[in-house]
């Protein structure tokens, strides 16, 4: 296979749109499948309208960890195409998304149905032949036998959980199959971003998935920096981006582990983590005044610096709260009752994870070597995880061990930066022109706490964003939860679900 037909890009770089090859469909298919066999992994598959035409172009973005580059290729499509999911399971949800958004049918798709619960109000074409899709309609294969039954959960859940519909097909208490339906809070963010000014676009990006505001803002800022030309990020701004993202990682991992402890009725760690998570959020607020870091990371660097007094206050707080976190997690992972409950539960094997295209913490817990911090490092540096010595088999316990290791490693990284004496108040932001280069495309990837966040943009002849894609790691990993629930008891669902802790709204863009 001729690999030269791919357009290759570095993370956070751009190229002329005309350099993206549009090849014959057979060549497109064989090139993509060969690249996946050669070690690449799927980042995105989508359809966008061709310039000055009503036709669509199918675009595939792959990541090659060996070269640390992205590979892009496209092909023109009509009303249908031969489904790539016939050969690779990782395409299944992406092809459902394409069908829902454009009406283009992936012929041969094994389980073609709506990805989201969206009323036909002109947002998407009525490709399914009805005005409203009810979750479960023509979606789940029926089971036979007197013991077979279905259990529907959601979309309304207890507490503050986001809306999602889960349909279980069971034999007695054992789950045979889980179907997941999202889309109950579709906001149309990707369309709102088109032709928006940068300040408005950045605010929208930060709320794409609210618990990952720093990672999303970093990814978008890197994308814009590549589309406006070369931007040199100062060491201070690079360090602040790393600190903010690391604090975000620790806070979310702490919250996840605390919730897991609560699900197995281990209340000491559950209570401790609830308070400790707030302490890490308050450290982020010390940087910018917002507990989720919104407004800190901007194109060109950061919106503000951190003087020595502020750094000393953060460091002093971290030295205390880091020890408390280690103690709280030690209680949990030393408790035989907790280990007995989490071990060998909700297992996703390495082979299953690879077929489904899992990424981030969920993929690493199944033994996959997938980490954008290593494979596609951003231009201004990134923290590295510390997973050495972990015996991972894809279970709930394995995912919890990954969260623990990454939280403690991130905490150490922050302390090292603050103790290094670097001036975090020097030249933090280089003004970036609001003018984007014309008719170019760019890809940006940042490893968020769940996994790799990918953003793609194409600019028009007027220098505006004409096409935009944002892929949350949850779009890859919801399939992992479906796999993890096979053969488990339905009462195990809250624990399995929390061990992935995926974003609903991150898919409802």
Coordinates of C-alpha atoms in Angstrom, one line a residue:
X1 CA 0.0 0.0 0.0
X2 CA 1.3 3.4 -1.0
X3 CA 1.5 5.3 2.3
X4 CA 2.3 8.6 0.5
X5 CA -1.4 9.1 -0.2
X6 CA -1.8 10.2 3.4
X7 CA -1.5 13.8 4.5
X8 CA 0.8 13.7 7.6
X9 CA 0.6 16.4 10.3
X10 CA 2.4 17.0 13.6
X11 CA 0.3 17.6 16.7
X12 CA -0.9 21.2 16.5
X13 CA 0.3 21.9 12.9
X14 CA -1.7 22.8 9.8
X15 CA -1.6 22.2 6.1
X16 CA -3.3 23.5 3.0
X17 CA -6.7 21.8 2.5
X18 CA -5.8 21.0 -1.1
X19 CA -3.1 18.7 0.2
X20 CA -5.6 16.3 1.7
X21 CA -5.9 13.6 -0.9
X22 CA -9.4 12.6 -2.1
X23 CA -8.9 9.1 -3.4
X24 CA -11.2 6.4 -4.9
X25 CA -13.3 4.6 -2.3
X26 CA -11.5 1.2 -2.6
X27 CA -8.1 2.9 -2.2
X28 CA -9.5 4.8 0.8
X29 CA -10.7 1.6 2.4
X30 CA -7.6 -0.4 1.9
X31 CA -5.3 2.4 3.0
X32 CA -7.2 3.0 6.2
X33 CA -7.4 -0.7 7.1
X34 CA -3.7 -1.2 6.3
X35 CA -2.7 1.7 8.5
X36 CA -4.7 0.3 11.4
X37 CA -3.0 -3.1 10.9
X38 CA 0.3 -1.3 11.0
X39 CA -0.2 0.1 14.5
X40 CA -2.2 3.3 13.8
X41 CA -5.3 4.0 15.9
X42 CA -8.5 5.7 14.9
X43 CA -9.0 9.3 16.0
X44 CA -12.0 10.3 13.9
X45 CA -14.2 9.3 11.0
X46 CA -16.6 11.9 9.7
X47 CA -18.3 13.3 6.6
X48 CA -18.1 17.0 5.7
X49 CA -19.5 18.9 2.8
X50 CA -17.1 19.6 0.0
X51 CA -16.3 23.2 -0.7
X52 CA -18.7 24.8 -3.2
X53 CA -20.6 21.5 -3.5
X54 CA -23.5 19.6 -2.0
X55 CA -21.5 16.4 -2.1
X56 CA -19.8 15.0 1.0
X57 CA -16.3 13.9 1.6
X58 CA -15.5 11.1 4.0
X59 CA -12.5 12.0 6.1
X60 CA -10.5 9.6 8.3
X61 CA -7.9 10.8 10.9
X62 CA -5.5 8.2 12.2
X63 CA -2.8 8.6 14.8
X64 CA 0.6 6.8 14.3
X65 CA 2.4 6.4 17.6
X66 CA 5.6 5.2 15.9
X67 CA 6.1 8.5 14.0
X68 CA 4.1 10.7 16.4
X69 CA 2.2 12.1 13.5
X70 CA -1.4 12.1 12.3
X71 CA -2.5 10.6 9.0
X72 CA -5.4 12.0 7.1
X73 CA -7.1 10.7 4.0
X74 CA -10.5 11.3 2.3
X75 CA -12.9 10.0 -0.4
X76 CA -16.0 11.3 -2.0
X77 CA -19.3 9.6 -1.0
X78 CA -22.8 9.6 -2.3
X79 CA -25.8 8.3 -0.4
X80 CA -24.0 5.2 0.9
X81 CA -20.6 3.5 1.2
X82 CA -19.3 0.1 2.3
X83 CA -19.1 0.2 6.1
X84 CA -15.6 0.1 7.5
X85 CA -17.1 -1.4 10.7
X86 CA -17.6 -4.6 8.8
X87 CA -13.8 -5.1 9.2
X88 CA -13.0 -3.0 12.3
X89 CA -15.3 -2.6 15.3
X90 CA -13.8 0.7 16.3
X91 CA -15.7 2.5 13.4
X92 CA -19.2 1.4 14.7
X93 CA -20.2 4.5 16.7
X94 CA -18.5 6.9 14.2
X95 CA -20.5 5.5 11.3
X96 CA -23.7 5.7 13.3
X97 CA -22.9 9.4 13.9
X98 CA -22.3 9.9 10.2
X99 CA -25.6 8.3 9.3
X100 CA -27.4 10.4 11.9
X101 CA -25.9 13.7 10.8
X102 CA -25.9 13.4 7.0
X103 CA -28.2 10.5 6.1
X104 CA -25.3 8.7 4.4
X105 CA -25.8 5.0 5.0
X106 CA -22.9 2.7 5.9
X107 CA -23.9 -0.4 4.0
X108 CA -23.4 -3.6 6.0
X109 CA -23.2 -1.9 9.4
X110 CA -24.0 -4.6 12.0
X111 CA -26.0 -2.5 14.3
X112 CA -27.1 0.7 12.5
X113 CA -29.4 2.8 14.7
X114 CA -29.4 6.3 16.2
X115 CA -26.5 7.3 18.3
X116 CA -28.4 10.0 20.1
X117 CA -32.0 10.7 21.2
X118 CA -32.7 13.8 19.1
X119 CA -36.1 14.9 17.8
X120 CA -36.2 15.6 14.1
X121 CA -36.3 19.4 14.3
X122 CA -34.1 20.1 11.4
X123 CA -30.9 19.4 13.3
X124 CA -30.4 16.0 11.6
X125 CA -32.1 14.5 8.5
X126 CA -34.8 12.0 9.2
X127 CA -32.7 9.1 7.9
X128 CA -34.5 6.7 10.3
X129 CA -37.9 7.4 8.7
X130 CA -39.7 8.8 11.7
X131 CA -40.0 12.2 13.5
X132 CA -38.7 11.0 16.8
X133 CA -36.5 8.1 17.8
X134 CA -37.6 6.3 21.0
X135 CA -34.7 4.5 22.6
X136 CA -35.1 0.8 22.0
X137 CA -37.1 1.1 18.8
X138 CA -35.7 -1.4 16.3
X139 CA -32.5 -1.2 18.3
X140 CA -32.1 -4.2 20.6
X141 CA -32.1 -7.7 19.3
X142 CA -34.8 -9.7 21.1
X143 CA -33.8 -12.6 23.4
X144 CA -35.9 -15.7 23.6
X145 CA -36.8 -17.8 26.6
X146 CA -39.0 -17.5 29.7
X147 CA -36.1 -16.1 31.7
X148 CA -35.2 -13.3 29.2
X149 CA -36.3 -9.8 30.1
X150 CA -35.3 -6.2 29.6
X151 CA -34.5 -3.5 32.2
X152 CA -34.6 0.1 31.2
X153 CA -32.6 2.7 33.3
X154 CA -32.7 6.4 32.7
X155 CA -32.5 8.9 31.1
X156 CA -33.5 10.5 34.4
X157 CA -31.2 9.3 37.2
X158 CA -30.9 10.0 40.9
X159 CA -28.8 13.0 42.1
X160 CA -27.0 15.1 39.5
X161 CA -26.0 12.4 37.0
X162 CA -26.2 13.4 33.4
X163 CA -29.1 12.0 31.3
X164 CA -28.5 8.8 29.4
X165 CA -30.6 5.7 28.6
X166 CA -29.3 2.2 29.4
X167 CA -31.2 -0.8 28.2
X168 CA -30.2 -4.2 29.6
X169 CA -31.1 -7.5 28.2
X170 CA -30.9 -10.1 30.9
X171 CA -31.3 -13.8 31.7
X172 CA -32.4 -13.5 35.3
X173 CA -29.8 -11.2 37.0
X174 CA -27.1 -11.8 34.4
X175 CA -26.6 -9.1 31.7
X176 CA -26.5 -10.6 28.2
X177 CA -26.3 -7.3 26.4
X178 CA -26.3 -3.5 27.2
X179 CA -27.4 -0.8 24.7
X180 CA -26.5 2.8 25.5
X181 CA -28.4 5.8 24.1
X182 CA -27.2 9.4 24.6
X183 CA -28.1 12.8 23.1
X184 CA -30.6 14.0 25.7
X185 CA -28.6 17.3 26.1
X186 CA -27.5 17.9 22.5
X187 CA -26.4 21.5 22.3
X188 CA -25.1 21.9 18.8
X189 CA -21.8 23.3 20.0
X190 CA -19.9 22.2 16.8
X191 CA -22.2 24.3 14.7
X192 CA -22.1 27.3 17.0
X193 CA -18.4 27.4 16.6
X194 CA -18.6 27.9 12.9
X195 CA -17.8 31.5 12.0
X196 CA -17.6 32.4 15.7
X197 CA -15.0 34.9 17.0
X198 CA -12.2 33.3 19.0
X199 CA -13.3 34.6 22.4
X200 CA -16.8 33.2 22.0
X201 CA -15.5 30.0 20.6
X202 CA -13.1 29.4 23.5
X203 CA -16.0 29.9 26.0
X204 CA -18.0 27.3 24.2
X205 CA -15.1 24.8 24.1
X206 CA -14.6 25.1 27.8
X207 CA -18.1 23.9 28.5
X208 CA -18.0 21.0 26.0
X209 CA -17.4 18.6 28.8
X210 CA -17.3 20.7 32.0
X211 CA -15.0 18.5 34.1
X212 CA -12.3 18.8 31.3
X213 CA -12.3 22.5 30.7
X214 CA -8.5 22.9 30.9
X215 CA -7.8 20.0 28.6
X216 CA -10.4 21.2 26.0
X217 CA -9.1 24.8 26.2
X218 CA -5.5 23.6 25.7
X219 CA -6.5 21.5 22.7
X220 CA -8.4 24.4 21.1
X221 CA -5.7 26.9 21.8
X222 CA -3.2 24.7 20.2
X223 CA -5.5 24.3 17.2
X224 CA -5.9 28.0 16.8
X225 CA -2.2 28.7 17.2
X226 CA -1.5 26.4 14.3
X227 CA -4.1 28.1 12.1
X228 CA -2.8 31.6 12.8
X229 CA 0.8 30.8 12.2
X230 CA 3.8 29.9 14.3
X231 CA 3.3 30.9 18.0
X232 CA 6.1 30.5 20.5
X233 CA 4.6 29.6 23.9
X234 CA 6.7 30.9 26.8
X235 CA 8.1 28.5 29.4
X236 CA 5.9 30.1 32.1
X237 CA 2.8 29.6 30.0
X238 CA 3.7 26.0 29.2
X239 CA 4.2 25.3 32.9
X240 CA 0.9 26.9 33.9
X241 CA -0.9 24.8 31.2
X242 CA 0.7 21.6 32.7
X243 CA -0.2 22.6 36.3
X244 CA -3.8 23.4 35.4
X245 CA -4.3 20.2 33.4
X246 CA -2.6 18.2 36.2
X247 CA -4.9 19.7 38.9
X248 CA -7.9 18.9 36.7
X249 CA -6.6 15.3 36.3
X250 CA -6.1 14.8 40.1
X251 CA -9.5 16.3 41.0
X252 CA -11.4 14.1 38.6
X253 CA -9.4 10.9 39.5
X254 CA -10.0 11.7 43.2
X255 CA -13.7 12.2 42.6
X256 CA -13.9 9.0 40.6
X257 CA -12.1 6.9 43.2
X258 CA -14.2 8.4 46.0
X259 CA -17.4 7.5 44.1
X260 CA -16.1 4.0 43.6
X261 CA -15.5 3.7 47.3
X262 CA -19.0 4.8 48.0
X263 CA -20.5 2.3 45.5
X264 CA -18.8 -0.5 47.4
X265 CA -19.8 1.0 50.8
X266 CA -16.3 1.9 51.9
X267 CA -17.2 5.2 53.5
X268 CA -13.9 6.5 54.8
X269 CA -12.3 7.0 51.4
X270 CA -15.6 8.1 50.0
X271 CA -15.8 10.9 52.5
X272 CA -12.2 11.9 52.4
X273 CA -12.1 12.1 48.6
X274 CA -15.2 14.3 48.5
X275 CA -13.4 16.9 50.6
X276 CA -9.9 16.4 49.0
X277 CA -11.3 16.9 45.5
X278 CA -12.6 20.3 46.6
X279 CA -9.1 21.2 47.9
X280 CA -7.6 20.5 44.4
X281 CA -10.3 22.5 42.8
X282 CA -9.5 25.4 45.1
X283 CA -5.9 25.2 44.1
X284 CA -7.1 25.7 40.5
X285 CA -9.2 28.7 41.7
X286 CA -6.0 30.1 43.2
X287 CA -4.5 30.3 39.7
X288 CA -7.4 32.0 37.8
X289 CA -10.4 32.5 40.2
X290 CA -12.4 29.7 38.7
X291 CA -12.4 26.2 40.3
X292 CA -12.5 24.5 36.8
X293 CA -9.8 26.7 35.4
X294 CA -12.0 28.4 32.8
X295 CA -10.4 31.5 31.3
X296 CA -6.8 30.5 32.1
X297 CA -5.6 28.7 28.9
X298 CA -5.9 30.9 25.8
X299 CA -4.4 30.9 22.3
X300 CA -0.8 32.2 22.8
X301 CA -0.3 30.9 26.3
X302 CA -2.4 31.8 29.4
X303 CA -4.5 34.8 30.3
X304 CA -2.4 35.5 33.5
X305 CA 0.6 34.4 35.4
X306 CA 1.2 33.3 39.0
X307 CA 3.5 35.4 41.2
X308 CA 5.8 33.9 43.8
X309 CA 3.3 34.5 46.7
X310 CA 0.6 32.7 44.9
X311 CA 2.9 29.8 44.0
X312 CA 3.9 29.4 47.6
X313 CA 0.3 29.3 48.8
X314 CA -0.5 26.6 46.2
X315 CA 2.6 24.6 47.0
X316 CA 1.9 24.7 50.8
X317 CA -1.6 23.5 50.2
X318 CA -0.5 20.7 47.9
X319 CA 2.1 19.4 50.3
X320 CA -0.7 18.8 52.8
X321 CA -3.5 17.6 50.6
X322 CA -1.2 15.2 48.6
X323 CA -0.4 13.4 51.8
X324 CA -4.0 13.2 52.7
X325 CA -4.9 11.8 49.2
X326 CA -2.2 9.1 49.6
X327 CA -3.6 8.1 53.0
X328 CA -7.2 8.0 51.8
X329 CA -6.4 5.9 48.8
X330 CA -4.2 3.7 50.8
X331 CA -7.1 2.8 53.1
X332 CA -9.2 1.8 50.0
X333 CA -6.6 -0.3 48.2
X334 CA -5.5 -2.0 51.4
X335 CA -9.0 -3.1 52.3
X336 CA -9.7 -6.8 51.4
X337 CA -13.4 -6.1 51.2
X338 CA -12.8 -3.4 48.5
X339 CA -10.3 -5.5 46.5
X340 CA -12.7 -8.5 46.6
X341 CA -15.5 -6.4 45.2
X342 CA -13.5 -4.8 42.4
X343 CA -11.2 -7.5 41.3
X344 CA -12.2 -9.4 38.1
X345 CA -15.4 -7.3 37.8
X346 CA -16.3 -5.6 34.5
X347 CA -13.3 -7.0 32.7
X348 CA -12.4 -5.8 29.1
X349 CA -9.6 -7.9 27.7
X350 CA -6.7 -6.3 25.8
X351 CA -8.0 -7.9 22.5
X352 CA -11.6 -6.5 23.1
X353 CA -10.2 -3.1 24.0
X354 CA -8.1 -3.0 20.9
X355 CA -11.0 -4.0 18.6
X356 CA -13.3 -1.5 20.2
X357 CA -10.7 1.3 20.0
X358 CA -10.6 2.2 23.7
X359 CA -8.4 5.0 24.6
X360 CA -7.1 6.8 27.7
X361 CA -7.3 5.4 31.2
X362 CA -9.8 2.7 30.1
X363 CA -7.5 1.5 27.3
X364 CA -4.4 1.5 29.5
X365 CA -6.2 -0.5 32.2
X366 CA -6.7 -3.2 29.6
X367 CA -3.0 -3.2 28.7
X368 CA -3.1 -0.9 25.6
X369 CA -0.1 1.4 25.2
X370 CA -2.2 4.5 24.3
X371 CA -1.3 7.9 25.7
X372 CA -1.3 11.1 23.7
X373 CA 1.2 12.6 26.2
X374 CA 3.8 10.1 24.9
X375 CA 2.5 9.4 21.4
X376 CA 1.5 12.9 20.3
X377 CA 3.1 15.3 22.7
X378 CA 1.9 18.9 22.5
X379 CA 4.4 21.6 21.3
X380 CA 4.8 23.0 24.8
X381 CA 5.3 19.8 26.8
X382 CA 3.1 17.6 29.0
X383 CA 3.2 15.6 32.2
X384 CA 3.9 11.9 31.9
X385 CA 2.0 9.1 33.8
X386 CA 3.6 6.6 36.1
X387 CA 2.1 3.2 35.6
X388 CA 5.2 1.1 36.2
X389 CA 4.6 -2.1 38.1
X390 CA 0.9 -2.3 37.8
X391 CA -0.7 -5.6 36.9
X392 CA -3.6 -4.7 34.7
X393 CA -6.3 -7.0 33.3
X394 CA -9.0 -4.5 32.3
X395 CA -11.1 -5.0 35.4
X396 CA -12.7 -2.3 37.6
X397 CA -9.8 -2.7 39.9
X398 CA -7.3 -2.1 37.0
X399 CA -9.1 1.1 36.0
X400 CA -9.0 2.2 39.7
X401 CA -5.3 1.5 39.9
X402 CA -4.7 3.6 36.8
X403 CA -6.6 6.6 38.3
X404 CA -4.6 6.2 41.5
X405 CA -1.2 6.1 39.8
X406 CA -2.0 9.0 37.5
X407 CA -3.3 11.2 40.3
X408 CA -0.2 10.6 42.5
X409 CA 2.2 11.1 39.5
X410 CA 0.5 14.3 38.5
X411 CA 0.7 15.6 42.1
X412 CA 4.4 15.0 42.1
X413 CA 4.8 16.7 38.7
X414 CA 3.1 19.9 40.0
X415 CA 5.2 20.0 43.1
X416 CA 8.4 19.6 41.0
X417 CA 7.4 22.5 38.8
X418 CA 6.5 24.8 41.7
X419 CA 9.7 23.9 43.6
X420 CA 11.9 24.4 40.5
X421 CA 11.9 28.2 40.9
X422 CA 10.6 28.9 37.4
X423 CA 9.1 32.4 37.1
X424 CA 5.4 31.7 36.3
X425 CA 4.7 35.3 36.0
X426 CA 6.9 36.1 33.0
X427 CA 5.6 36.7 29.4
X428 CA 2.7 34.2 29.9
X429 CA 0.7 35.3 26.8
X430 CA 1.8 36.1 23.3
X431 CA -1.1 38.0 21.6
X432 CA -2.5 35.8 18.8
X433 CA -4.1 37.5 15.8
X434 CA -7.8 36.7 15.4
X435 CA -7.2 36.1 11.6
X436 CA -6.9 32.5 10.6
X437 CA -5.0 31.3 7.6
X438 CA -7.3 30.6 4.6
X439 CA -8.3 27.2 3.3
X440 CA -6.2 25.2 5.8
X441 CA -6.8 22.2 8.0
X442 CA -5.3 21.4 11.4
X443 CA -5.5 18.6 14.0
X444 CA -4.9 19.0 17.7
X445 CA -4.8 16.3 20.4
X446 CA -4.4 16.7 24.2
X447 CA -4.6 13.9 26.7
X448 CA -7.4 14.7 29.1
X449 CA -8.0 12.8 32.3
X450 CA -10.3 10.4 30.5
X451 CA -8.1 10.1 27.4
X452 CA -7.2 11.8 24.2
X453 CA -9.3 14.8 23.2
X454 CA -9.1 15.5 19.4
X455 CA -10.1 18.6 17.6
X456 CA -10.1 19.2 13.8
X457 CA -10.8 22.4 11.9
X458 CA -10.9 23.5 8.3
X459 CA -10.9 27.2 7.4
X460 CA -12.8 28.8 4.5
X461 CA -11.5 31.2 1.9
X462 CA -12.5 34.0 4.2
X463 CA -10.4 32.7 7.0
X464 CA -13.3 31.5 9.2
X465 CA -13.8 28.0 10.7
X466 CA -15.9 26.3 8.0
X467 CA -15.8 22.8 9.5
X468 CA -15.1 21.7 13.1
X469 CA -14.9 18.3 14.9
X470 CA -14.4 17.7 18.6
X471 CA -14.0 14.1 19.8
X472 CA -14.2 13.3 23.5
X473 CA -12.5 10.1 24.6
X474 CA -16.0 9.0 25.8
X475 CA -17.1 8.4 22.2
X476 CA -14.4 5.7 22.0
X477 CA -15.0 4.3 25.4
X478 CA -18.8 4.0 25.9
X479 CA -18.5 0.8 23.8
X480 CA -16.1 -0.5 26.5
X481 CA -18.8 -0.2 29.1
X482 CA -21.2 -2.2 26.9
X483 CA -18.5 -4.9 26.7
X484 CA -17.6 -4.8 30.4
X485 CA -21.2 -5.5 31.4
X486 CA -21.5 -8.8 29.5
X487 CA -22.0 -11.7 31.9
X488 CA -22.1 -9.5 35.0
X489 CA -24.9 -9.1 37.4
X490 CA -27.2 -6.1 36.7
X491 CA -26.5 -4.9 40.3
X492 CA -22.9 -4.4 39.2
X493 CA -23.7 -1.7 36.8
X494 CA -23.2 1.4 39.1
X495 CA -19.7 0.1 39.9
X496 CA -18.8 -0.7 36.2
X497 CA -20.2 2.6 35.0
X498 CA -18.3 4.7 37.6
X499 CA -15.1 2.8 36.8
X500 CA -15.3 4.3 33.3
X501 CA -16.9 7.6 34.5
X502 CA -17.5 8.7 30.9
X503 CA -19.0 12.0 29.7
X504 CA -22.5 12.2 28.4
X505 CA -22.4 15.8 27.2
X506 CA -19.0 15.2 25.6
X507 CA -20.8 13.1 23.0
X508 CA -23.8 15.4 22.7
X509 CA -21.9 18.2 20.9

